[in-house]
């Protein structure tokens, strides 16, 4: 018999989670004003809100925590982090930051000014937030295939080179401080970018003299997809692919809460010393001295170790395999999904799940609320709420895609949990025709409103 797949790790420590009744969940959801961010963790049975900072650290990472060097300057923890970043990504300069958006804040303070244009592939929400906060504009140049959820395209994170060149050609160079390529592309469904596309973007950027930065939270998952899907990469190791990927970038921002499998942390990588030096000033101002930037020595140690583990093939196969296991179950149940399955999450196509709801009634959020009520599973909306209002017109932006995202934390849940999630969503799918009313906004913040928004059910 062919030996089946099995996880590349075993469990040494466990954490209890609690089931609840539907009645309890109804009450809690009302108290949370239909915003899943307002739920307490013990009101959630399986938490798929995010894969960010929610992973399980390994025994080696915990050991590294004990070896943390908390010296203000010259700490060995700094050197460990520097070595890991340099060997894995190839960037000789780096700045530690407390998380990914802090890396964006430091880098964008260095590069972006009012009126600038920043082309990229479906910029992540904090990235866009930091761009718009500076009164600059993010321009989405993702390929059109990304917006057809039924299309099984291997690299839906790719940039449309014509769209990109249009932006570069028709605007003065001074207005385009950088191009941002998000790997994998979170907003379009955890979809990877091909090496071929990275190379082409890099060539185009060179032609117009504009630097390229990778928003790299899930760079290792992107590399795994390249290995599996891109011609000529099947025999290369994940680390070889990662090095090649970053050879096409001038730098990177990193949320280490994803592929470095730590609970908090981030950094910026640079090829260029002078840009690193300019950014250092903002790092010192916002984050801390350049040798720790908002992180403890022990956290830098765990991060360095996590970068090694996160770029290990067996780990990635286990992780992405689990996401695909859930995806396949949902597919078998006939639930409309984004294809192909993303690296960190399954994206449920809420518009096709609940076609009867008008877009004004927050379709993906409504589905997330129903899933929670059904099984205590907490998902997250990637749709109208997340898209915020247009900063100029103040009108709601209705994205082409409305997703209810099931993000899978790294090394945390078993496939039994995946079965439970699939069954809960199946039950909602069975009664979808009875969901005739969505939600409306009662109170919201001007930027990144999804975190704090208050909602209520639409009445007749
Ligand atoms: C999570 C994430 C960020 C922001 O990182 P935080 O650590 O949450 O601040 C930026 N870009 C992408 C693609 C992300 O997934």
Short mmCIF file of C-alpha atoms and ligand atoms in Angstrom, two decimals:
data_model
loop_
_atom_site.label_atom_id
_atom_site.label_comp_id
_atom_site.label_asym_id
_atom_site.label_seq_id
_atom_site.Cartn_x
_atom_site.Cartn_y
_atom_site.Cartn_z
CA UNK A 1 0.00 0.00 0.00
CA UNK A 2 1.21 3.51 -0.77
CA UNK A 3 1.86 5.28 2.49
CA UNK A 4 -0.55 8.18 2.99
CA UNK A 5 0.40 11.71 3.77
CA UNK A 6 0.97 12.58 7.44
CA UNK A 7 1.93 15.77 9.25
CA UNK A 8 5.63 16.56 9.59
CA UNK A 9 5.32 17.33 13.31
CA UNK A 10 3.72 15.99 16.48
CA UNK A 11 2.15 17.75 19.48
CA UNK A 12 3.96 18.52 22.73
CA UNK A 13 1.61 21.01 24.34
CA UNK A 14 -2.14 21.51 24.00
CA UNK A 15 -4.65 24.30 24.63
CA UNK A 16 -8.30 23.60 25.46
CA UNK A 17 -11.03 25.14 23.35
CA UNK A 18 -14.68 25.31 24.28
CA UNK A 19 -17.81 24.53 22.33
CA UNK A 20 -20.88 26.70 22.88
CA UNK A 21 -24.59 26.49 22.14
CA UNK A 22 -26.32 28.29 19.32
CA UNK A 23 -28.29 30.27 21.92
CA UNK A 24 -25.09 31.51 23.56
CA UNK A 25 -23.65 32.46 20.20
CA UNK A 26 -26.77 34.43 19.21
CA UNK A 27 -26.42 36.46 22.38
CA UNK A 28 -22.67 37.00 21.95
CA UNK A 29 -23.00 37.98 18.30
CA UNK A 30 -25.56 40.65 19.19
CA UNK A 31 -23.32 41.98 21.96
CA UNK A 32 -20.44 42.05 19.47
CA UNK A 33 -22.63 44.12 17.09
CA UNK A 34 -22.15 41.54 14.36
CA UNK A 35 -18.45 42.36 14.23
CA UNK A 36 -16.46 39.14 14.70
CA UNK A 37 -13.43 41.13 15.89
CA UNK A 38 -15.47 42.01 18.99
CA UNK A 39 -15.93 38.38 20.08
CA UNK A 40 -13.91 37.06 23.00
CA UNK A 41 -11.70 34.11 22.12
CA UNK A 42 -13.55 31.79 24.52
CA UNK A 43 -16.73 32.52 22.59
CA UNK A 44 -15.08 30.94 19.55
CA UNK A 45 -14.62 27.19 19.02
CA UNK A 46 -12.44 27.24 15.89
CA UNK A 47 -10.77 30.53 15.14
CA UNK A 48 -10.13 31.23 11.48
CA UNK A 49 -10.16 35.00 11.81
CA UNK A 50 -6.57 35.18 10.68
CA UNK A 51 -3.40 33.18 10.20
CA UNK A 52 -1.47 36.19 11.45
CA UNK A 53 0.40 35.67 14.71
CA UNK A 54 -1.82 32.70 15.54
CA UNK A 55 0.59 29.90 14.63
CA UNK A 56 2.07 27.39 17.07
CA UNK A 57 5.77 27.91 17.71
CA UNK A 58 8.00 24.85 17.70
CA UNK A 59 10.08 23.43 20.58
CA UNK A 60 13.12 24.95 18.87
CA UNK A 61 11.54 28.37 18.69
CA UNK A 62 10.65 28.20 22.39
CA UNK A 63 14.22 27.14 23.15
CA UNK A 64 15.47 30.12 21.19
CA UNK A 65 13.26 32.35 23.37
CA UNK A 66 15.34 31.30 26.37
CA UNK A 67 18.55 32.21 24.54
CA UNK A 68 17.37 35.74 23.74
CA UNK A 69 20.04 38.39 24.21
CA UNK A 70 18.41 41.56 25.55
CA UNK A 71 21.45 43.83 25.20
CA UNK A 72 20.46 47.22 23.80
CA UNK A 73 23.09 47.13 21.08
CA UNK A 74 25.28 44.39 19.67
CA UNK A 75 22.95 41.59 20.80
CA UNK A 76 23.51 38.09 19.43
CA UNK A 77 19.75 37.95 18.75
CA UNK A 78 20.19 40.75 16.23
CA UNK A 79 22.95 38.79 14.50
CA UNK A 80 20.82 35.63 14.40
CA UNK A 81 17.99 37.54 12.76
CA UNK A 82 20.37 39.27 10.35
CA UNK A 83 21.97 35.95 9.33
CA UNK A 84 18.63 34.25 8.76
CA UNK A 85 17.31 37.16 6.67
CA UNK A 86 20.50 37.47 4.65
CA UNK A 87 20.81 33.75 3.96
CA UNK A 88 17.16 33.15 3.21
CA UNK A 89 16.21 36.34 1.33
CA UNK A 90 19.58 37.59 0.15
CA UNK A 91 19.04 41.12 1.47
CA UNK A 92 22.22 42.44 3.12
CA UNK A 93 20.48 45.20 5.12
CA UNK A 94 17.43 44.96 7.33
CA UNK A 95 15.47 46.85 9.95
CA UNK A 96 13.47 45.01 12.61
CA UNK A 97 9.94 46.34 13.25
CA UNK A 98 7.23 45.20 15.60
CA UNK A 99 5.01 43.89 12.78
CA UNK A 100 4.28 44.19 9.07
CA UNK A 101 2.38 47.45 9.05
CA UNK A 102 5.16 49.04 11.08
CA UNK A 103 7.55 48.02 8.33
CA UNK A 104 5.19 49.72 5.88
CA UNK A 105 5.05 52.83 8.05
CA UNK A 106 8.85 53.12 8.17
CA UNK A 107 9.39 52.36 4.48
CA UNK A 108 6.57 54.59 3.26
CA UNK A 109 7.67 57.46 5.50
CA UNK A 110 10.96 57.24 3.63
CA UNK A 111 9.52 56.96 0.13
CA UNK A 112 5.93 58.13 -0.27
CA UNK A 113 4.59 61.70 -0.42
CA UNK A 114 1.20 63.26 -1.11
CA UNK A 115 -0.11 62.72 -4.62
CA UNK A 116 2.10 59.70 -5.35
CA UNK A 117 0.93 56.60 -7.19
CA UNK A 118 1.86 53.11 -6.01
CA UNK A 119 1.06 50.37 -8.51
CA UNK A 120 0.86 46.76 -7.33
CA UNK A 121 -1.26 43.61 -7.19
CA UNK A 122 -4.33 44.07 -4.93
CA UNK A 123 -2.52 45.85 -2.09
CA UNK A 124 -3.18 44.44 1.36
CA UNK A 125 -5.49 46.53 3.59
CA UNK A 126 -2.82 47.94 5.91
CA UNK A 127 -0.60 48.66 2.91
CA UNK A 128 -3.39 50.56 1.23
CA UNK A 129 -4.23 52.25 4.53
CA UNK A 130 -0.66 53.50 4.89
CA UNK A 131 -0.63 54.71 1.29
CA UNK A 132 -3.95 56.56 1.55
CA UNK A 133 -3.07 57.98 4.95
CA UNK A 134 -0.25 59.79 3.09
CA UNK A 135 -2.78 61.02 0.48
CA UNK A 136 -1.21 58.82 -2.16
CA UNK A 137 -3.05 56.30 -4.35
CA UNK A 138 -2.68 52.54 -4.67
CA UNK A 139 -3.27 51.33 -8.23
CA UNK A 140 -4.32 47.73 -8.63
CA UNK A 141 -2.67 46.11 -11.65
CA UNK A 142 -3.59 42.47 -10.89
CA UNK A 143 -4.39 40.27 -13.90
CA UNK A 144 -8.10 40.06 -14.75
CA UNK A 145 -8.15 36.28 -14.20
CA UNK A 146 -7.82 36.95 -10.46
CA UNK A 147 -11.34 38.34 -10.40
CA UNK A 148 -12.99 35.25 -11.85
CA UNK A 149 -13.18 32.90 -8.86
CA UNK A 150 -14.09 29.91 -11.01
CA UNK A 151 -10.99 30.13 -13.18
CA UNK A 152 -8.23 27.70 -12.21
CA UNK A 153 -5.23 29.89 -13.08
CA UNK A 154 -1.95 28.86 -11.38
CA UNK A 155 -0.70 32.39 -10.63
CA UNK A 156 -3.62 34.65 -9.91
CA UNK A 157 -1.38 37.02 -7.99
CA UNK A 158 0.43 38.03 -11.18
CA UNK A 159 0.62 41.64 -12.28
CA UNK A 160 -0.83 42.62 -15.65
CA UNK A 161 2.25 44.08 -17.31
CA UNK A 162 0.25 46.28 -19.69
CA UNK A 163 -1.68 47.83 -16.81
CA UNK A 164 1.58 48.39 -14.97
CA UNK A 165 3.36 49.90 -17.95
CA UNK A 166 0.42 52.24 -18.55
CA UNK A 167 0.90 53.65 -15.07
CA UNK A 168 4.68 53.92 -15.46
CA UNK A 169 4.50 55.45 -18.92
CA UNK A 170 1.75 58.00 -18.30
CA UNK A 171 3.01 59.50 -15.06
CA UNK A 172 6.16 61.35 -14.09
CA UNK A 173 8.77 59.14 -12.45
CA UNK A 174 8.83 61.38 -9.36
CA UNK A 175 5.22 60.44 -8.65
CA UNK A 176 5.90 56.69 -8.53
CA UNK A 177 8.23 56.02 -5.59
CA UNK A 178 7.87 52.23 -5.72
CA UNK A 179 5.98 49.24 -7.07
CA UNK A 180 4.63 46.77 -4.50
CA UNK A 181 4.27 43.10 -5.37
CA UNK A 182 2.43 41.13 -2.70
CA UNK A 183 3.56 37.49 -2.42
CA UNK A 184 1.26 35.64 -2.01
CA UNK A 185 -1.48 38.11 -2.85
CA UNK A 186 -3.73 38.09 0.22
CA UNK A 187 -6.55 40.28 -1.08
CA UNK A 188 -7.06 38.23 -4.23
CA UNK A 189 -7.28 34.96 -2.32
CA UNK A 190 -3.79 33.98 -1.12
CA UNK A 191 -2.80 33.53 -4.75
CA UNK A 192 0.84 33.25 -5.78
CA UNK A 193 2.91 35.33 -8.17
CA UNK A 194 5.08 33.45 -10.68
CA UNK A 195 8.83 33.95 -10.94
CA UNK A 196 8.28 34.79 -14.59
CA UNK A 197 6.01 37.67 -13.58
CA UNK A 198 8.38 38.88 -10.85
CA UNK A 199 11.17 38.95 -13.40
CA UNK A 200 9.08 40.84 -15.94
CA UNK A 201 7.94 43.40 -13.34
CA UNK A 202 11.54 43.87 -12.29
CA UNK A 203 12.64 44.47 -15.91
CA UNK A 204 9.84 46.96 -16.48
CA UNK A 205 10.65 48.75 -13.24
CA UNK A 206 14.33 48.99 -14.20
CA UNK A 207 13.38 50.45 -17.56
CA UNK A 208 11.51 53.25 -15.78
CA UNK A 209 13.96 53.53 -12.87
CA UNK A 210 11.50 52.62 -10.13
CA UNK A 211 12.26 50.32 -7.18
CA UNK A 212 10.24 47.17 -6.53
CA UNK A 213 9.39 46.03 -3.03
CA UNK A 214 7.79 42.71 -2.18
CA UNK A 215 5.13 42.69 0.51
CA UNK A 216 6.37 39.31 1.67
CA UNK A 217 4.23 38.04 4.55
CA UNK A 218 3.70 34.69 2.78
CA UNK A 219 6.78 34.51 0.59
CA UNK A 220 7.49 30.87 1.55
CA UNK A 221 3.99 29.75 0.60
CA UNK A 222 4.49 31.60 -2.69
CA UNK A 223 7.74 29.69 -3.23
CA UNK A 224 5.97 26.39 -2.54
CA UNK A 225 3.42 27.14 -5.27
CA UNK A 226 6.21 28.06 -7.69
CA UNK A 227 7.87 24.72 -6.97
CA UNK A 228 4.63 22.86 -7.66
CA UNK A 229 3.25 24.90 -10.53
CA UNK A 230 5.94 26.76 -12.46
CA UNK A 231 7.84 25.04 -15.20
CA UNK A 232 11.48 24.43 -14.38
CA UNK A 233 11.13 24.78 -10.60
CA UNK A 234 9.97 21.31 -9.56
CA UNK A 235 13.46 20.16 -8.63
CA UNK A 236 14.60 23.36 -6.91
CA UNK A 237 14.51 23.65 -3.15
CA UNK A 238 12.22 26.16 -1.45
CA UNK A 239 15.24 28.19 -0.35
CA UNK A 240 16.67 28.32 -3.85
CA UNK A 241 13.34 29.56 -5.14
CA UNK A 242 13.04 32.14 -2.35
CA UNK A 243 16.48 33.53 -3.18
CA UNK A 244 15.58 33.75 -6.83
CA UNK A 245 12.27 35.48 -6.03
CA UNK A 246 13.94 38.17 -3.95
CA UNK A 247 16.65 38.70 -6.55
CA UNK A 248 13.92 40.53 -8.50
CA UNK A 249 13.19 42.97 -5.67
CA UNK A 250 15.00 45.98 -4.26
CA UNK A 251 13.62 45.22 -0.86
CA UNK A 252 10.84 43.63 1.13
CA UNK A 253 8.45 44.35 3.95
CA UNK A 254 7.63 41.40 6.16
CA UNK A 255 4.92 40.53 8.61
CA UNK A 256 6.73 37.75 10.47
CA UNK A 257 3.41 36.76 12.03
CA UNK A 258 2.77 34.75 8.90
CA UNK A 259 5.54 32.74 7.28
CA UNK A 260 8.08 33.25 10.08
CA UNK A 261 5.54 31.54 12.43
CA UNK A 262 5.91 33.94 15.36
CA UNK A 263 3.19 35.70 17.31
CA UNK A 264 4.60 39.19 16.75
CA UNK A 265 7.36 40.72 14.65
CA UNK A 266 8.34 42.12 11.29
CA UNK A 267 11.17 43.62 9.30
CA UNK A 268 12.21 45.47 6.17
CA UNK A 269 14.91 44.06 3.90
CA UNK A 270 16.99 46.29 1.61
CA UNK A 271 19.41 45.74 -1.23
CA UNK A 272 20.55 49.33 -1.15
CA UNK A 273 22.57 50.78 1.72
CA UNK A 274 21.54 54.40 1.23
CA UNK A 275 17.83 53.62 1.35
CA UNK A 276 18.42 51.49 4.45
CA UNK A 277 20.19 54.44 6.06
CA UNK A 278 17.36 56.84 5.21
CA UNK A 279 14.77 54.42 6.58
CA UNK A 280 16.84 53.90 9.75
CA UNK A 281 15.93 57.38 10.91
CA UNK A 282 12.21 56.59 10.79
CA UNK A 283 12.82 53.21 12.39
CA UNK A 284 14.50 54.87 15.35
CA UNK A 285 11.70 57.41 15.54
CA UNK A 286 8.78 54.97 15.34
CA UNK A 287 10.00 51.51 16.30
CA UNK A 288 13.19 51.59 18.32
CA UNK A 289 16.90 51.43 17.70
CA UNK A 290 17.92 49.66 14.48
CA UNK A 291 19.20 46.64 16.41
CA UNK A 292 15.79 45.72 17.85
CA UNK A 293 13.05 47.97 16.34
CA UNK A 294 10.16 47.07 18.61
CA UNK A 295 11.23 43.48 19.24
CA UNK A 296 12.75 41.77 22.26
CA UNK A 297 15.93 39.78 21.75
CA UNK A 298 14.03 36.56 22.48
CA UNK A 299 11.45 37.44 19.85
CA UNK A 300 14.16 38.07 17.26
CA UNK A 301 15.59 34.62 18.06
CA UNK A 302 12.24 32.92 17.61
CA UNK A 303 11.72 34.84 14.38
CA UNK A 304 15.09 33.76 12.98
CA UNK A 305 14.34 30.13 13.83
CA UNK A 306 10.84 30.51 12.37
CA UNK A 307 12.26 31.73 9.06
CA UNK A 308 14.25 28.49 8.79
CA UNK A 309 11.27 26.32 9.69
CA UNK A 310 8.86 28.30 7.51
CA UNK A 311 10.99 27.68 4.42
CA UNK A 312 11.19 23.92 4.97
CA UNK A 313 9.45 21.89 2.28
CA UNK A 314 7.89 19.29 4.61
CA UNK A 315 6.40 21.99 6.79
CA UNK A 316 4.97 23.83 3.78
CA UNK A 317 3.55 20.62 2.34
CA UNK A 318 1.78 19.91 5.64
CA UNK A 319 0.47 23.43 5.95
CA UNK A 320 -0.71 24.01 2.42
CA UNK A 321 -1.95 20.42 2.25
CA UNK A 322 -4.25 21.07 5.20
CA UNK A 323 -5.69 24.17 3.56
CA UNK A 324 -6.30 22.14 0.39
CA UNK A 325 -7.91 19.34 2.45
CA UNK A 326 -10.50 21.78 3.75
CA UNK A 327 -10.94 23.27 0.28
CA UNK A 328 -11.56 19.87 -1.30
CA UNK A 329 -14.26 19.03 1.29
CA UNK A 330 -16.06 22.30 0.64
CA UNK A 331 -15.74 21.78 -3.09
CA UNK A 332 -17.26 18.31 -2.77
CA UNK A 333 -20.20 19.90 -0.92
CA UNK A 334 -20.75 22.25 -3.88
CA UNK A 335 -19.86 25.42 -1.98
CA UNK A 336 -18.64 28.25 -4.27
CA UNK A 337 -14.97 28.95 -3.65
CA UNK A 338 -12.03 30.82 -5.10
CA UNK A 339 -9.93 28.50 -7.27
CA UNK A 340 -7.26 27.40 -7.03
CA UNK A 341 -7.12 27.13 -3.23
CA UNK A 342 -4.93 29.76 -1.59
CA UNK A 343 -1.89 29.01 0.52
CA UNK A 344 -3.14 30.22 3.87
CA UNK A 345 -6.88 30.22 3.52
CA UNK A 346 -9.95 29.09 1.70
CA UNK A 347 -11.92 31.98 0.26
CA UNK A 348 -15.64 31.36 0.03
CA UNK A 349 -17.28 33.31 -2.79
CA UNK A 350 -20.03 34.99 -0.78
CA UNK A 351 -21.75 36.59 -3.77
CA UNK A 352 -22.37 33.19 -5.31
CA UNK A 353 -23.21 31.65 -1.91
CA UNK A 354 -25.88 34.29 -1.16
CA UNK A 355 -26.84 35.71 -4.57
CA UNK A 356 -30.16 36.97 -3.20
CA UNK A 357 -28.51 39.63 -1.02
CA UNK A 358 -27.78 43.09 -2.49
CA UNK A 359 -24.17 44.22 -2.17
CA UNK A 360 -25.22 47.06 0.15
CA UNK A 361 -26.11 44.44 2.77
CA UNK A 362 -22.51 43.27 3.31
CA UNK A 363 -22.80 39.81 1.81
CA UNK A 364 -19.52 38.27 2.99
CA UNK A 365 -19.93 39.63 6.49
CA UNK A 366 -23.45 38.18 6.63
CA UNK A 367 -22.07 34.78 5.67
CA UNK A 368 -19.32 35.02 8.30
CA UNK A 369 -21.96 35.79 10.95
CA UNK A 370 -24.06 32.80 9.84
CA UNK A 371 -21.05 30.46 10.02
CA UNK A 372 -20.28 31.62 13.53
CA UNK A 373 -23.88 31.13 14.64
CA UNK A 374 -23.90 27.66 13.09
CA UNK A 375 -20.74 26.23 14.60
CA UNK A 376 -18.77 28.79 16.58
CA UNK A 377 -16.32 29.06 13.67
CA UNK A 378 -14.93 32.57 13.29
CA UNK A 379 -14.07 33.60 9.74
CA UNK A 380 -13.41 37.07 8.39
CA UNK A 381 -14.90 39.29 5.71
CA UNK A 382 -12.68 40.24 2.79
CA UNK A 383 -15.13 42.44 0.98
CA UNK A 384 -16.99 45.72 1.23
CA UNK A 385 -16.23 46.41 4.88
CA UNK A 386 -12.54 45.80 4.34
CA UNK A 387 -12.49 47.95 1.21
CA UNK A 388 -13.36 51.09 3.23
CA UNK A 389 -14.91 54.17 1.64
CA UNK A 390 -13.31 56.05 -1.22
CA UNK A 391 -11.25 58.74 0.53
CA UNK A 392 -12.31 61.34 -2.06
CA UNK A 393 -16.01 60.67 -2.59
CA UNK A 394 -16.75 59.15 0.83
CA UNK A 395 -18.79 56.45 -0.92
CA UNK A 396 -18.57 52.76 -0.15
CA UNK A 397 -16.22 50.89 -2.46
CA UNK A 398 -17.75 47.63 -3.65
CA UNK A 399 -14.94 45.27 -4.61
CA UNK A 400 -15.49 42.85 -7.45
CA UNK A 401 -15.02 39.97 -5.06
CA UNK A 402 -16.78 39.41 -1.75
CA UNK A 403 -15.04 36.70 0.22
CA UNK A 404 -15.66 35.05 3.55
CA UNK A 405 -12.14 33.95 4.35
CA UNK A 406 -11.32 30.84 6.34
CA UNK A 407 -7.71 31.50 7.35
CA UNK A 408 -5.93 28.48 8.79
CA UNK A 409 -3.45 29.13 11.63
CA UNK A 410 -0.10 27.36 11.18
CA UNK A 411 0.39 24.03 13.01
CA UNK A 412 -2.66 24.64 15.24
CA UNK A 413 -5.71 22.62 14.16
CA UNK A 414 -6.14 19.00 13.11
CA UNK A 415 -7.97 17.70 10.08
CA UNK A 416 -10.87 16.79 12.40
CA UNK A 417 -11.24 20.52 12.93
CA UNK A 418 -11.25 20.95 9.16
CA UNK A 419 -14.09 18.38 8.95
CA UNK A 420 -16.03 20.31 11.59
CA UNK A 421 -15.61 23.61 9.73
CA UNK A 422 -16.70 22.02 6.46
CA UNK A 423 -19.81 20.52 8.09
CA UNK A 424 -20.78 23.84 9.69
CA UNK A 425 -20.46 25.66 6.37
CA UNK A 426 -22.37 22.86 4.64
CA UNK A 427 -25.26 23.38 7.06
CA UNK A 428 -25.35 27.10 6.28
CA UNK A 429 -25.25 26.25 2.58
CA UNK A 430 -28.23 23.92 3.01
CA UNK A 431 -30.35 26.72 4.48
CA UNK A 432 -28.95 29.56 2.36
CA UNK A 433 -32.33 30.35 0.79
CA UNK A 434 -33.67 31.36 4.20
CA UNK A 435 -30.99 34.05 4.57
CA UNK A 436 -32.89 36.93 3.00
CA UNK A 437 -31.58 39.87 5.03
CA UNK A 438 -28.02 41.05 5.46
CA UNK A 439 -26.37 43.67 7.66
CA UNK A 440 -25.92 47.42 7.69
CA UNK A 441 -23.38 49.77 9.23
CA UNK A 442 -24.33 51.70 12.36
CA UNK A 443 -20.94 53.17 13.25
CA UNK A 444 -17.55 53.11 11.53
CA UNK A 445 -14.02 54.58 11.60
CA UNK A 446 -12.64 56.48 8.57
CA UNK A 447 -9.75 54.05 7.87
CA UNK A 448 -9.53 50.28 8.49
CA UNK A 449 -13.12 50.35 9.67
CA UNK A 450 -13.62 46.57 9.71
CA UNK A 451 -11.79 46.21 13.03
CA UNK A 452 -14.20 48.40 15.01
CA UNK A 453 -17.36 48.69 12.93
CA UNK A 454 -20.79 48.27 14.59
CA UNK A 455 -23.46 46.55 12.51
CA UNK A 456 -27.07 45.54 12.81
CA UNK A 457 -29.39 43.25 10.91
CA UNK A 458 -31.36 44.83 8.09
CA UNK A 459 -35.07 44.88 9.01
CA UNK A 460 -38.06 44.83 6.70
C1 LIG B 1 -0.47 40.78 7.48
C2 LIG B 1 -0.02 41.50 6.31
C3 LIG B 1 0.50 42.80 6.41
C4 LIG B 1 0.53 43.58 7.72
O1 LIG B 1 1.24 42.93 8.68
P1 LIG B 1 0.89 43.02 10.25
O2 LIG B 1 1.94 42.20 10.87
O3 LIG B 1 -0.48 42.48 10.42
O4 LIG B 1 0.98 44.45 10.63
C5 LIG B 1 0.94 43.39 5.25
N1 LIG B 1 0.85 42.78 4.07
C6 LIG B 1 0.36 41.52 3.94
C7 LIG B 1 0.31 40.86 2.60
C8 LIG B 1 -0.10 40.85 5.05
O5 LIG B 1 -0.62 39.63 4.90
#
